[in-house]
Amino acid sequence: IKGYNVVTTDIPKLIPFVDDIITMNKEIYSKSSQSKVIKLSWENKEDIDTVKKLNNNEAYDLIIGSELIYLDDLFDDLINTLRELSNEKTVILMSYKVRLQEMVDDFISKVSQYFKIEYINNELLNETYPRPEKMKLIRLYKIK
């Protein structure tokens, strides 16, 4: 995080908790880093535009998401948000817990229309997560 501009997003009701986490970990931030915490509802174009403006309306270099594949009604909005905030050089890392394989398959089918998907070996998860077979990590690259 040192020396980078970091934008952390979440749904509006969780923003106070995210702010607290950032404050508790302020020692990992340097004076050359900037961190902003803002709301982002994937279906809200105004929220997406605000996130874009924080990066001068340019694509982000890195997008990290965790536990985003949980409600299939929001898949199209999530994918649209990722498309809006990225370009072909953006690296998107996503971890998710497999709750329903059909739901994951649906997301993968939809996202693969716009992004190349790489599955990351989950050996690291074996050390930190009690049921690593349920956790997955993927890397997405936007297709031109």
CSV table of C-alpha atoms in Angstrom, one decimal:
chain,number,residue,atom,x,y,z
A,1,ILE,CA,0.0,0.0,0.0
A,2,LYS,CA,2.9,2.3,0.6
A,3,GLY,CA,3.3,4.9,-2.2
A,4,TYR,CA,0.0,4.0,-3.9
A,5,ASN,CA,-3.4,5.5,-4.1
A,6,VAL,CA,-5.9,3.0,-2.7
A,7,VAL,CA,-9.6,3.2,-3.0
A,8,THR,CA,-11.5,0.8,-0.8
A,9,THR,CA,-15.2,0.3,-1.5
A,10,ASP,CA,-18.1,-1.5,0.1
A,11,ILE,CA,-21.8,-1.2,0.4
A,12,PRO,CA,-23.0,1.9,2.2
A,13,LYS,CA,-23.9,0.3,5.6
A,14,LEU,CA,-20.4,-1.2,5.9
A,15,ILE,CA,-18.4,2.0,5.2
A,16,PRO,CA,-18.0,2.9,9.0
A,17,PHE,CA,-16.5,-0.6,9.7
A,18,VAL,CA,-14.1,-0.3,6.7
A,19,ASP,CA,-13.0,3.2,8.0
A,20,ASP,CA,-12.3,1.7,11.4
A,21,ILE,CA,-10.2,-1.1,9.8
A,22,ILE,CA,-8.1,1.4,7.9
A,23,THR,CA,-7.7,3.6,11.0
A,24,MET,CA,-6.5,0.6,13.0
A,25,ASN,CA,-3.9,-0.3,10.3
A,26,LYS,CA,-2.7,3.2,9.6
A,27,GLU,CA,0.9,2.2,10.4
A,28,ILE,CA,1.1,0.3,7.1
A,29,TYR,CA,0.3,3.5,5.1
A,30,SER,CA,3.0,6.0,4.4
A,31,LYS,CA,2.7,9.7,3.9
A,32,SER,CA,3.1,9.1,0.1
A,33,SER,CA,0.1,6.9,0.1
A,34,GLN,CA,-3.5,8.0,-0.1
A,35,SER,CA,-6.4,5.9,0.9
A,36,LYS,CA,-10.1,6.6,0.4
A,37,VAL,CA,-13.1,4.7,1.6
A,38,ILE,CA,-16.3,5.2,-0.4
A,39,LYS,CA,-19.5,3.4,-1.0
A,40,LEU,CA,-20.0,1.4,-4.2
A,41,SER,CA,-23.2,-0.3,-5.1
A,42,TRP,CA,-22.6,-2.1,-8.4
A,43,GLU,CA,-26.0,-1.2,-9.7
A,44,ASN,CA,-25.5,2.6,-9.1
A,45,LYS,CA,-24.0,4.4,-12.0
A,46,GLU,CA,-23.3,7.4,-9.9
A,47,ASP,CA,-21.2,5.3,-7.4
A,48,ILE,CA,-19.2,3.8,-10.3
A,49,ASP,CA,-18.6,7.2,-11.8
A,50,THR,CA,-17.3,8.5,-8.4
A,51,VAL,CA,-14.9,5.6,-8.2
A,52,LYS,CA,-13.7,6.3,-11.7
A,53,LYS,CA,-13.2,10.0,-10.9
A,54,LEU,CA,-10.9,9.1,-8.0
A,55,ASN,CA,-8.5,7.6,-10.5
A,56,ASN,CA,-8.8,10.5,-13.0
A,57,ASN,CA,-11.3,8.5,-15.1
A,58,GLU,CA,-8.6,6.0,-15.9
A,59,ALA,CA,-8.7,2.2,-15.5
A,60,TYR,CA,-7.3,0.9,-12.2
A,61,ASP,CA,-4.0,-1.1,-12.2
A,62,LEU,CA,-5.3,-3.6,-9.7
A,63,ILE,CA,-8.7,-4.5,-8.4
A,64,ILE,CA,-9.0,-7.0,-5.5
A,65,GLY,CA,-12.4,-8.4,-4.5
A,66,SER,CA,-13.3,-11.0,-1.9
A,67,GLU,CA,-16.6,-12.8,-1.4
A,68,LEU,CA,-18.4,-11.0,-4.3
A,69,ILE,CA,-20.0,-14.1,-5.8
A,70,TYR,CA,-22.9,-14.5,-3.5
A,71,LEU,CA,-26.1,-13.2,-5.2
A,72,ASP,CA,-26.7,-14.1,-8.8
A,73,ASP,CA,-29.1,-11.2,-9.3
A,74,LEU,CA,-26.1,-8.9,-9.0
A,75,PHE,CA,-23.7,-10.7,-11.4
A,76,ASP,CA,-24.4,-8.5,-14.4
A,77,ASP,CA,-24.0,-5.3,-12.2
A,78,LEU,CA,-20.7,-6.7,-10.7
A,79,ILE,CA,-19.4,-7.6,-14.2
A,80,ASN,CA,-20.4,-4.2,-15.6
A,81,THR,CA,-18.6,-2.5,-12.6
A,82,LEU,CA,-15.4,-4.5,-13.3
A,83,ARG,CA,-15.6,-3.5,-17.0
A,84,GLU,CA,-16.1,0.1,-16.2
A,85,LEU,CA,-13.1,0.3,-13.8
A,86,SER,CA,-10.6,-1.8,-15.8
A,87,ASN,CA,-8.8,-2.1,-19.1
A,88,GLU,CA,-6.7,-4.8,-20.7
A,89,LYS,CA,-3.7,-4.0,-18.4
A,90,THR,CA,-5.8,-4.2,-15.2
A,91,VAL,CA,-5.2,-7.2,-13.0
A,92,ILE,CA,-8.3,-8.3,-11.1
A,93,LEU,CA,-8.0,-10.8,-8.3
A,94,MET,CA,-11.1,-12.3,-6.8
A,95,SER,CA,-11.5,-14.9,-4.0
A,96,TYR,CA,-14.8,-16.5,-3.3
A,97,LYS,CA,-16.3,-19.3,-1.3
A,98,VAL,CA,-18.1,-22.0,-3.3
A,99,ARG,CA,-21.6,-22.1,-1.8
A,100,LEU,CA,-23.5,-23.4,-4.8
A,101,GLN,CA,-21.5,-24.7,-7.7
A,102,GLU,CA,-24.3,-23.7,-10.1
A,103,MET,CA,-24.1,-20.1,-9.0
A,104,VAL,CA,-20.3,-20.1,-9.5
A,105,ASP,CA,-20.7,-21.7,-12.9
A,106,ASP,CA,-23.2,-19.0,-13.9
A,107,PHE,CA,-20.9,-16.2,-12.8
A,108,ILE,CA,-17.9,-17.8,-14.7
A,109,SER,CA,-20.0,-18.2,-17.8
A,110,LYS,CA,-21.1,-14.5,-17.7
A,111,VAL,CA,-17.7,-13.0,-16.8
A,112,SER,CA,-15.8,-15.1,-19.4
A,113,GLN,CA,-17.6,-13.1,-22.1
A,114,TYR,CA,-15.6,-10.0,-21.1
A,115,PHE,CA,-12.6,-11.4,-19.2
A,116,LYS,CA,-9.9,-14.0,-19.5
A,117,ILE,CA,-10.0,-16.2,-16.4
A,118,GLU,CA,-7.0,-17.8,-14.7
A,119,TYR,CA,-7.5,-20.1,-11.8
A,120,ILE,CA,-4.8,-19.6,-9.1
A,121,ASN,CA,-3.4,-22.6,-7.3
A,122,ASN,CA,-5.0,-22.5,-3.8
A,123,GLU,CA,-2.0,-23.9,-1.9
A,124,LEU,CA,-1.8,-20.7,0.1
A,125,LEU,CA,-5.4,-21.2,1.2
A,126,ASN,CA,-4.6,-24.7,2.5
A,127,GLU,CA,-2.5,-23.1,5.2
A,128,THR,CA,-5.0,-20.4,6.2
A,129,TYR,CA,-8.5,-21.7,5.6
A,130,PRO,CA,-9.9,-24.8,7.3
A,131,ARG,CA,-11.8,-26.0,4.1
A,132,PRO,CA,-9.6,-24.8,1.2
A,133,GLU,CA,-11.5,-26.9,-1.3
A,134,LYS,CA,-14.4,-24.4,-0.9
A,135,MET,CA,-12.3,-21.3,-1.5
A,136,LYS,CA,-11.2,-20.3,-4.9
A,137,LEU,CA,-9.0,-17.6,-6.3
A,138,ILE,CA,-9.1,-16.3,-9.8
A,139,ARG,CA,-7.3,-13.7,-11.9
A,140,LEU,CA,-9.3,-11.8,-14.6
A,141,TYR,CA,-7.9,-9.9,-17.5
A,142,LYS,CA,-10.2,-7.8,-19.7
A,143,ILE,CA,-10.6,-9.0,-23.2
A,144,LYS,CA,-10.3,-6.2,-25.9
